[in-house]
């Protein structure tokens, strides 16, 4: 439920309400808005005499949160959440582009690609060091060695780093070398992992599960927020459908639906959604037109030699061209790149 405080409520009154709720066994999440503060209270409301809270000084009213995801819901927080990493703001007017190869493969190719995506306008560099592969015989990533290359590329280019963590045991080391922890589609419902990244203070890129409903996806976000970390960027990366012409089917409607249901920013991954570089341009534009806050795109210096996801990777020149073309689409929806 949401405790709505009066616009005139003092800090002391807000603290007092929080203390009362905590003493009754609730977890509290205050949200300080421009006009008023609301306190999200998560717990068993059957144990609560709501009159007790309503009568506290500074309380305006109590509103139940109907959705099963409470802290991720727009019912609790009306303003958009903006994830700030130094001067980068994800969820604000400026669209944020993340780009880079599927996996970090070798130093020279990686740094070259990093410089090129930066020049084209990317703000965040992607590259997997721990790869969740369908086949146990496929390239699994360079692990810590790959993380170190990401770290060097960060220092060389100034780009921030997003990289996937696939196991609870690696959260610490991945957090050490990166700016955003990626939870891949296959791990969207790995609840221990969600809790573990929720216990860090790093932003989390939470990809939609292969066959997850929007509600399941927001419940996954709820795990992370309820563990203490509300810096979540959702990522629509296509879902399984009967259609086989593309690797997955991008759910464009998820973008406005999520925007309505949640205050969290959402980006799209047209690379994994299509599996084919040729379609990445069109779907990037569609996602931005639908209201996405950014994109994550696979770019490889030489896709024909990529160890992972070459067929869906753009060459740097095509990526640069795409970013140019996206500027007009961004403008049409009152955003900028
Ligand atoms: C990836 O980003 O390389 C990846 C494995 O994505 P997903 O989890 O969406 O399949
Ligand atoms: Mn990939």
Tab-separated table of C-alpha atoms and ligand atoms in Angstrom:
chain	number	residue	atom	x	y	z
A	1	UNK	CA	0.000	0.000	0.000
A	2	UNK	CA	0.973	3.599	-0.413
A	3	UNK	CA	0.909	6.076	2.441
A	4	UNK	CA	0.423	9.473	0.846
A	5	UNK	CA	1.869	12.231	3.016
A	6	UNK	CA	0.468	15.728	2.972
A	7	UNK	CA	2.527	18.281	0.966
A	8	UNK	CA	3.048	20.049	4.310
A	9	UNK	CA	4.311	16.960	6.143
A	10	UNK	CA	7.619	17.510	7.904
A	11	UNK	CA	10.630	15.196	7.664
A	12	UNK	CA	9.986	14.251	11.271
A	13	UNK	CA	6.394	13.247	10.517
A	14	UNK	CA	7.548	11.176	7.548
A	15	UNK	CA	10.153	9.420	9.726
A	16	UNK	CA	7.555	8.832	12.382
A	17	UNK	CA	5.213	7.091	9.924
A	18	UNK	CA	8.075	4.969	8.634
A	19	UNK	CA	9.071	3.962	12.151
A	20	UNK	CA	5.518	2.984	12.967
A	21	UNK	CA	5.244	0.860	9.832
A	22	UNK	CA	8.578	-0.844	10.513
A	23	UNK	CA	7.496	-1.604	14.087
A	24	UNK	CA	4.417	-3.302	12.601
A	25	UNK	CA	6.610	-5.518	10.422
A	26	UNK	CA	6.431	-3.563	7.150
A	27	UNK	CA	9.298	-2.732	4.809
A	28	UNK	CA	9.172	0.907	3.803
A	29	UNK	CA	10.266	2.639	0.609
A	30	UNK	CA	9.845	6.404	0.794
A	31	UNK	CA	9.691	8.299	-2.485
A	32	UNK	CA	10.355	11.992	-2.164
A	33	UNK	CA	8.416	13.726	-4.942
A	34	UNK	CA	8.567	17.372	-5.885
A	35	UNK	CA	5.245	18.128	-4.225
A	36	UNK	CA	4.700	15.356	-1.751
A	37	UNK	CA	6.272	12.266	-0.310
A	38	UNK	CA	4.698	8.848	-0.546
A	39	UNK	CA	5.794	5.828	1.441
A	40	UNK	CA	5.489	2.400	-0.130
A	41	UNK	CA	4.790	-0.127	2.625
A	42	UNK	CA	5.252	-3.794	1.799
A	43	UNK	CA	3.994	-6.402	4.219
A	44	UNK	CA	0.928	-8.251	5.375
A	45	UNK	CA	-1.750	-5.572	5.494
A	46	UNK	CA	-4.167	-7.923	7.277
A	47	UNK	CA	-2.034	-7.246	10.349
A	48	UNK	CA	-2.615	-3.527	10.071
A	49	UNK	CA	-5.254	-1.336	11.594
A	50	UNK	CA	-5.137	1.287	8.812
A	51	UNK	CA	-6.837	3.828	11.065
A	52	UNK	CA	-3.723	3.765	13.214
A	53	UNK	CA	-1.640	5.053	10.292
A	54	UNK	CA	-4.271	7.432	8.892
A	55	UNK	CA	-4.411	9.177	12.272
A	56	UNK	CA	-0.677	9.886	12.388
A	57	UNK	CA	0.238	13.551	11.859
A	58	UNK	CA	1.096	14.431	8.247
A	59	UNK	CA	-0.720	11.457	6.670
A	60	UNK	CA	-3.117	12.390	3.870
A	61	UNK	CA	-4.469	8.963	2.929
A	62	UNK	CA	-3.675	5.316	2.263
A	63	UNK	CA	-4.025	3.786	-1.181
A	64	UNK	CA	-3.701	0.056	-1.858
A	65	UNK	CA	-1.388	-1.053	-4.689
A	66	UNK	CA	-3.424	-3.440	-6.771
A	67	UNK	CA	-0.639	-4.866	-8.912
A	68	UNK	CA	1.402	-7.835	-7.621
A	69	UNK	CA	4.584	-5.885	-8.340
A	70	UNK	CA	4.462	-3.059	-5.862
A	71	UNK	CA	7.758	-1.173	-5.876
A	72	UNK	CA	8.151	-1.445	-9.667
A	73	UNK	CA	4.663	-0.140	-10.292
A	74	UNK	CA	3.637	3.278	-11.475
A	75	UNK	CA	0.891	3.175	-8.876
A	76	UNK	CA	3.597	3.695	-6.254
A	77	UNK	CA	5.804	6.116	-8.192
A	78	UNK	CA	4.346	8.316	-10.877
A	79	UNK	CA	7.527	10.063	-11.991
A	80	UNK	CA	9.823	8.208	-14.397
A	81	UNK	CA	12.863	6.683	-12.769
A	82	UNK	CA	16.071	8.000	-14.259
A	83	UNK	CA	19.214	5.923	-13.880
A	84	UNK	CA	22.215	8.165	-13.545
A	85	UNK	CA	25.739	6.949	-14.240
A	86	UNK	CA	28.037	9.969	-13.961
A	87	UNK	CA	26.730	12.308	-16.680
A	88	UNK	CA	24.612	9.667	-18.435
A	89	UNK	CA	20.903	9.685	-17.625
A	90	UNK	CA	18.895	6.676	-18.787
A	91	UNK	CA	15.170	7.404	-18.958
A	92	UNK	CA	15.538	11.135	-19.557
A	93	UNK	CA	14.965	13.033	-22.834
A	94	UNK	CA	18.197	11.857	-24.392
A	95	UNK	CA	18.133	8.330	-25.782
A	96	UNK	CA	21.013	6.161	-24.651
A	97	UNK	CA	22.640	3.768	-27.081
A	98	UNK	CA	24.611	0.784	-25.837
A	99	UNK	CA	26.675	-1.040	-28.440
A	100	UNK	CA	29.491	-3.522	-28.866
A	101	UNK	CA	30.090	-7.165	-29.663
A	102	UNK	CA	28.110	-10.029	-28.180
A	103	UNK	CA	31.264	-11.264	-26.468
A	104	UNK	CA	34.663	-9.830	-25.646
A	105	UNK	CA	36.919	-11.987	-27.843
A	106	UNK	CA	40.351	-10.444	-28.133
A	107	UNK	CA	41.906	-7.172	-27.120
A	108	UNK	CA	42.684	-5.614	-30.455
A	109	UNK	CA	39.319	-6.270	-32.139
A	110	UNK	CA	37.475	-5.219	-29.027
A	111	UNK	CA	39.247	-1.891	-28.532
A	112	UNK	CA	38.865	-1.047	-32.221
A	113	UNK	CA	35.135	-1.717	-32.060
A	114	UNK	CA	34.861	0.269	-28.826
A	115	UNK	CA	36.426	3.354	-30.390
A	116	UNK	CA	34.186	3.080	-33.434
A	117	UNK	CA	30.912	2.761	-31.501
A	118	UNK	CA	31.936	5.688	-29.332
A	119	UNK	CA	32.612	7.822	-32.397
A	120	UNK	CA	29.199	6.862	-33.789
A	121	UNK	CA	27.421	8.076	-30.634
A	122	UNK	CA	27.154	5.122	-28.255
A	123	UNK	CA	27.448	6.043	-24.583
A	124	UNK	CA	27.732	2.545	-23.176
A	125	UNK	CA	29.887	-0.344	-24.371
A	126	UNK	CA	28.551	-3.874	-24.277
A	127	UNK	CA	30.519	-7.122	-24.358
A	128	UNK	CA	29.949	-10.435	-22.629
A	129	UNK	CA	32.710	-11.994	-20.556
A	130	UNK	CA	30.423	-14.682	-19.119
A	131	UNK	CA	28.275	-16.032	-21.943
A	132	UNK	CA	25.143	-18.110	-21.349
A	133	UNK	CA	25.344	-20.396	-24.409
A	134	UNK	CA	22.765	-22.947	-25.483
A	135	UNK	CA	25.532	-25.422	-26.296
A	136	UNK	CA	28.085	-26.357	-23.636
A	137	UNK	CA	30.628	-26.695	-26.487
A	138	UNK	CA	30.214	-23.094	-27.719
A	139	UNK	CA	32.537	-20.241	-26.666
A	140	UNK	CA	31.663	-19.436	-23.063
A	141	UNK	CA	33.465	-16.102	-22.742
A	142	UNK	CA	36.858	-14.979	-21.431
A	143	UNK	CA	35.540	-14.487	-17.886
A	144	UNK	CA	37.769	-12.283	-15.701
A	145	UNK	CA	40.257	-11.729	-18.527
A	146	UNK	CA	37.357	-10.359	-20.591
A	147	UNK	CA	36.226	-8.150	-17.708
A	148	UNK	CA	39.714	-6.645	-17.582
A	149	UNK	CA	39.526	-5.832	-21.296
A	150	UNK	CA	36.172	-4.147	-20.701
A	151	UNK	CA	37.764	-2.139	-17.936
A	152	UNK	CA	40.644	-1.045	-20.146
A	153	UNK	CA	38.249	-0.089	-22.957
A	154	UNK	CA	36.335	1.995	-20.417
A	155	UNK	CA	39.489	3.867	-19.448
A	156	UNK	CA	40.540	4.334	-23.082
A	157	UNK	CA	37.211	5.527	-24.461
A	158	UNK	CA	35.273	6.947	-21.514
A	159	UNK	CA	32.379	4.646	-22.401
A	160	UNK	CA	30.505	3.024	-19.511
A	161	UNK	CA	30.338	-0.767	-19.437
A	162	UNK	CA	27.399	-3.164	-19.448
A	163	UNK	CA	28.159	-6.868	-19.144
A	164	UNK	CA	26.270	-9.977	-18.156
A	165	UNK	CA	26.511	-11.837	-14.892
A	166	UNK	CA	25.220	-15.405	-15.044
A	167	UNK	CA	26.012	-16.741	-11.589
A	168	UNK	CA	25.593	-15.469	-8.037
A	169	UNK	CA	29.260	-16.321	-7.371
A	170	UNK	CA	30.427	-13.834	-10.010
A	171	UNK	CA	28.361	-10.803	-9.023
A	172	UNK	CA	31.194	-9.248	-7.037
A	173	UNK	CA	33.834	-9.561	-9.740
A	174	UNK	CA	31.500	-8.402	-12.537
A	175	UNK	CA	30.423	-5.415	-10.414
A	176	UNK	CA	34.060	-4.536	-9.829
A	177	UNK	CA	34.777	-4.068	-13.545
A	178	UNK	CA	31.464	-2.747	-14.888
A	179	UNK	CA	28.895	0.039	-14.588
A	180	UNK	CA	25.748	-1.960	-15.362
A	181	UNK	CA	25.091	-5.600	-14.482
A	182	UNK	CA	23.170	-7.384	-17.222
A	183	UNK	CA	20.739	-10.134	-16.304
A	184	UNK	CA	20.166	-12.130	-19.468
A	185	UNK	CA	16.877	-13.482	-20.755
A	186	UNK	CA	17.733	-16.989	-19.561
A	187	UNK	CA	18.253	-15.783	-16.017
A	188	UNK	CA	15.278	-13.449	-15.709
A	189	UNK	CA	13.701	-15.792	-13.209
A	190	UNK	CA	16.891	-16.865	-11.442
A	191	UNK	CA	15.596	-15.466	-8.183
A	192	UNK	CA	18.798	-15.973	-6.186
A	193	UNK	CA	20.710	-14.037	-8.829
A	194	UNK	CA	18.085	-11.279	-8.832
A	195	UNK	CA	18.406	-10.942	-5.068
A	196	UNK	CA	22.174	-10.889	-5.315
A	197	UNK	CA	22.281	-8.039	-7.852
A	198	UNK	CA	19.584	-6.352	-5.774
A	199	UNK	CA	22.034	-6.279	-2.890
A	200	UNK	CA	24.547	-4.242	-4.934
A	201	UNK	CA	24.269	-0.572	-5.792
A	202	UNK	CA	25.000	-1.090	-9.494
A	203	UNK	CA	22.353	-0.379	-12.124
A	204	UNK	CA	20.891	-3.596	-13.532
A	205	UNK	CA	19.875	-4.214	-17.147
A	206	UNK	CA	17.052	-6.724	-16.793
A	207	UNK	CA	16.269	-8.505	-20.024
A	208	UNK	CA	12.869	-9.987	-20.624
A	209	UNK	CA	12.778	-13.788	-20.348
A	210	UNK	CA	12.428	-15.874	-23.503
A	211	UNK	CA	8.776	-16.602	-22.789
A	212	UNK	CA	8.031	-14.226	-19.946
A	213	UNK	CA	4.856	-12.218	-19.692
A	214	UNK	CA	5.176	-8.547	-18.873
A	215	UNK	CA	3.859	-9.280	-15.397
A	216	UNK	CA	6.508	-11.974	-14.779
A	217	UNK	CA	9.155	-9.566	-16.020
A	218	UNK	CA	8.012	-6.809	-13.660
A	219	UNK	CA	7.893	-9.349	-10.822
A	220	UNK	CA	11.563	-10.101	-11.593
A	221	UNK	CA	12.256	-6.361	-11.299
A	222	UNK	CA	10.364	-6.421	-8.002
A	223	UNK	CA	12.829	-9.008	-6.653
A	224	UNK	CA	15.709	-6.637	-7.357
A	225	UNK	CA	14.017	-3.544	-5.932
A	226	UNK	CA	12.800	-5.361	-2.848
A	227	UNK	CA	16.389	-6.443	-2.203
A	228	UNK	CA	17.323	-2.749	-2.088
A	229	UNK	CA	18.302	-1.750	-5.616
A	230	UNK	CA	15.829	0.279	-7.664
A	231	UNK	CA	18.292	1.153	-10.437
A	232	UNK	CA	16.776	-1.097	-13.059
A	233	UNK	CA	16.656	-0.701	-16.824
A	234	UNK	CA	14.241	-3.107	-18.491
A	235	UNK	CA	15.141	-4.511	-21.901
A	236	UNK	CA	12.721	-5.939	-24.463
A	237	UNK	CA	14.782	-8.458	-26.468
A	238	UNK	CA	12.078	-10.406	-28.272
A	239	UNK	CA	10.027	-13.348	-27.124
A	240	UNK	CA	9.359	-16.878	-28.371
A	241	UNK	CA	6.412	-17.115	-30.720
A	242	UNK	CA	5.325	-19.508	-33.486
A	243	UNK	CA	7.173	-17.309	-36.004
A	244	UNK	CA	10.523	-18.672	-37.167
A	245	UNK	CA	11.479	-16.052	-39.772
A	246	UNK	CA	13.294	-14.120	-37.061
A	247	UNK	CA	15.224	-15.467	-34.053
A	248	UNK	CA	12.601	-14.027	-31.694
A	249	UNK	CA	9.607	-11.744	-32.127
A	250	UNK	CA	10.101	-8.229	-30.825
A	251	UNK	CA	7.150	-7.212	-28.695
A	252	UNK	CA	6.918	-3.539	-29.576
A	253	UNK	CA	3.697	-3.182	-27.634
A	254	UNK	CA	5.572	-4.132	-24.464
A	255	UNK	CA	7.264	-0.725	-24.620
A	256	UNK	CA	4.163	1.488	-24.135
A	257	UNK	CA	2.579	-1.121	-21.868
A	258	UNK	CA	5.605	-1.186	-19.541
A	259	UNK	CA	5.740	2.615	-19.606
A	260	UNK	CA	2.174	2.663	-18.350
A	261	UNK	CA	2.623	-0.040	-15.714
A	262	UNK	CA	6.036	0.888	-14.376
A	263	UNK	CA	8.192	3.911	-13.645
A	264	UNK	CA	11.343	2.061	-14.754
A	265	UNK	CA	13.129	2.948	-18.003
A	266	UNK	CA	12.936	0.469	-20.872
A	267	UNK	CA	15.272	-0.054	-23.800
A	268	UNK	CA	15.108	-2.483	-26.736
A	269	UNK	CA	17.567	-5.019	-28.111
A	270	UNK	CA	16.805	-5.350	-31.835
A	271	UNK	CA	19.823	-7.645	-32.342
A	272	UNK	CA	18.641	-10.589	-30.231
A	273	UNK	CA	15.047	-9.846	-31.200
A	274	UNK	CA	15.717	-10.471	-34.897
A	275	UNK	CA	18.893	-12.540	-35.092
A	276	UNK	CA	19.652	-10.894	-38.444
A	277	UNK	CA	21.623	-7.666	-38.879
A	278	UNK	CA	19.481	-6.611	-41.850
A	279	UNK	CA	16.415	-6.090	-39.676
A	280	UNK	CA	18.165	-4.249	-36.867
A	281	UNK	CA	17.798	-0.840	-38.499
A	282	UNK	CA	14.006	-1.041	-38.953
A	283	UNK	CA	13.338	-2.423	-35.483
A	284	UNK	CA	15.594	0.117	-33.803
A	285	UNK	CA	13.470	2.838	-35.346
A	286	UNK	CA	10.246	1.084	-34.369
A	287	UNK	CA	11.381	0.771	-30.743
A	288	UNK	CA	12.343	4.441	-30.496
A	289	UNK	CA	9.080	5.485	-32.139
A	290	UNK	CA	7.209	3.361	-29.571
A	291	UNK	CA	8.851	5.216	-26.684
A	292	UNK	CA	11.945	3.199	-25.765
A	293	UNK	CA	14.543	5.064	-23.708
A	294	UNK	CA	17.410	3.605	-25.688
A	295	UNK	CA	18.805	0.601	-27.505
A	296	UNK	CA	21.403	-2.099	-27.019
A	297	UNK	CA	22.864	-3.174	-30.344
A	298	UNK	CA	25.462	-5.785	-31.244
A	299	UNK	CA	28.315	-4.352	-33.302
A	300	UNK	CA	31.369	-6.311	-34.388
A	301	UNK	CA	34.380	-5.170	-36.399
A	302	UNK	CA	34.212	-8.308	-38.528
A	303	UNK	CA	30.903	-10.132	-37.964
A	304	UNK	CA	31.910	-13.052	-40.193
A	305	UNK	CA	34.620	-13.929	-37.652
A	306	UNK	CA	32.572	-13.325	-34.490
A	307	UNK	CA	32.621	-16.169	-31.980
A	308	UNK	CA	29.073	-15.406	-30.954
A	309	UNK	CA	26.044	-13.834	-32.695
A	310	UNK	CA	27.904	-12.702	-35.833
A	311	UNK	CA	24.807	-12.940	-38.091
A	312	UNK	CA	22.969	-10.325	-36.027
A	313	UNK	CA	25.931	-7.996	-35.514
A	314	UNK	CA	26.204	-4.735	-37.404
A	315	UNK	CA	29.493	-3.592	-38.882
A	316	UNK	CA	30.608	-0.320	-37.250
A	317	UNK	CA	29.870	1.693	-40.410
A	318	UNK	CA	26.288	0.429	-40.541
A	319	UNK	CA	25.887	1.190	-36.862
A	320	UNK	CA	27.096	4.757	-37.410
A	321	UNK	CA	24.624	5.153	-40.263
A	322	UNK	CA	21.809	3.813	-38.064
A	323	UNK	CA	22.548	6.305	-35.275
A	324	UNK	CA	22.390	9.121	-37.831
A	325	UNK	CA	19.045	7.883	-39.148
A	326	UNK	CA	17.655	7.494	-35.633
A	327	UNK	CA	18.070	11.196	-34.925
A	328	UNK	CA	15.012	12.084	-37.021
A	329	UNK	CA	12.910	9.385	-35.355
A	330	UNK	CA	13.985	10.614	-31.923
A	331	UNK	CA	13.007	14.145	-32.845
A	332	UNK	CA	9.578	12.990	-34.024
A	333	UNK	CA	8.845	11.646	-30.529
A	334	UNK	CA	10.351	14.637	-28.710
A	335	UNK	CA	13.562	12.868	-27.785
A	336	UNK	CA	17.147	13.385	-28.836
A	337	UNK	CA	20.308	11.372	-29.377
B	1	LIG	C1	23.340	-10.972	-24.941
B	1	LIG	O1	23.012	-9.804	-24.672
B	1	LIG	O2	24.390	-11.265	-25.536
B	1	LIG	C2	22.389	-12.060	-24.606
B	1	LIG	C3	22.813	-13.289	-24.375
B	1	LIG	O3	21.121	-11.647	-24.625
B	1	LIG	P1	19.769	-12.393	-24.158
B	1	LIG	O4	19.949	-12.716	-22.724
B	1	LIG	O5	18.724	-11.356	-24.414
B	1	LIG	O6	19.607	-13.597	-25.035
B	2	LIG	MN1	24.484	-11.899	-28.168
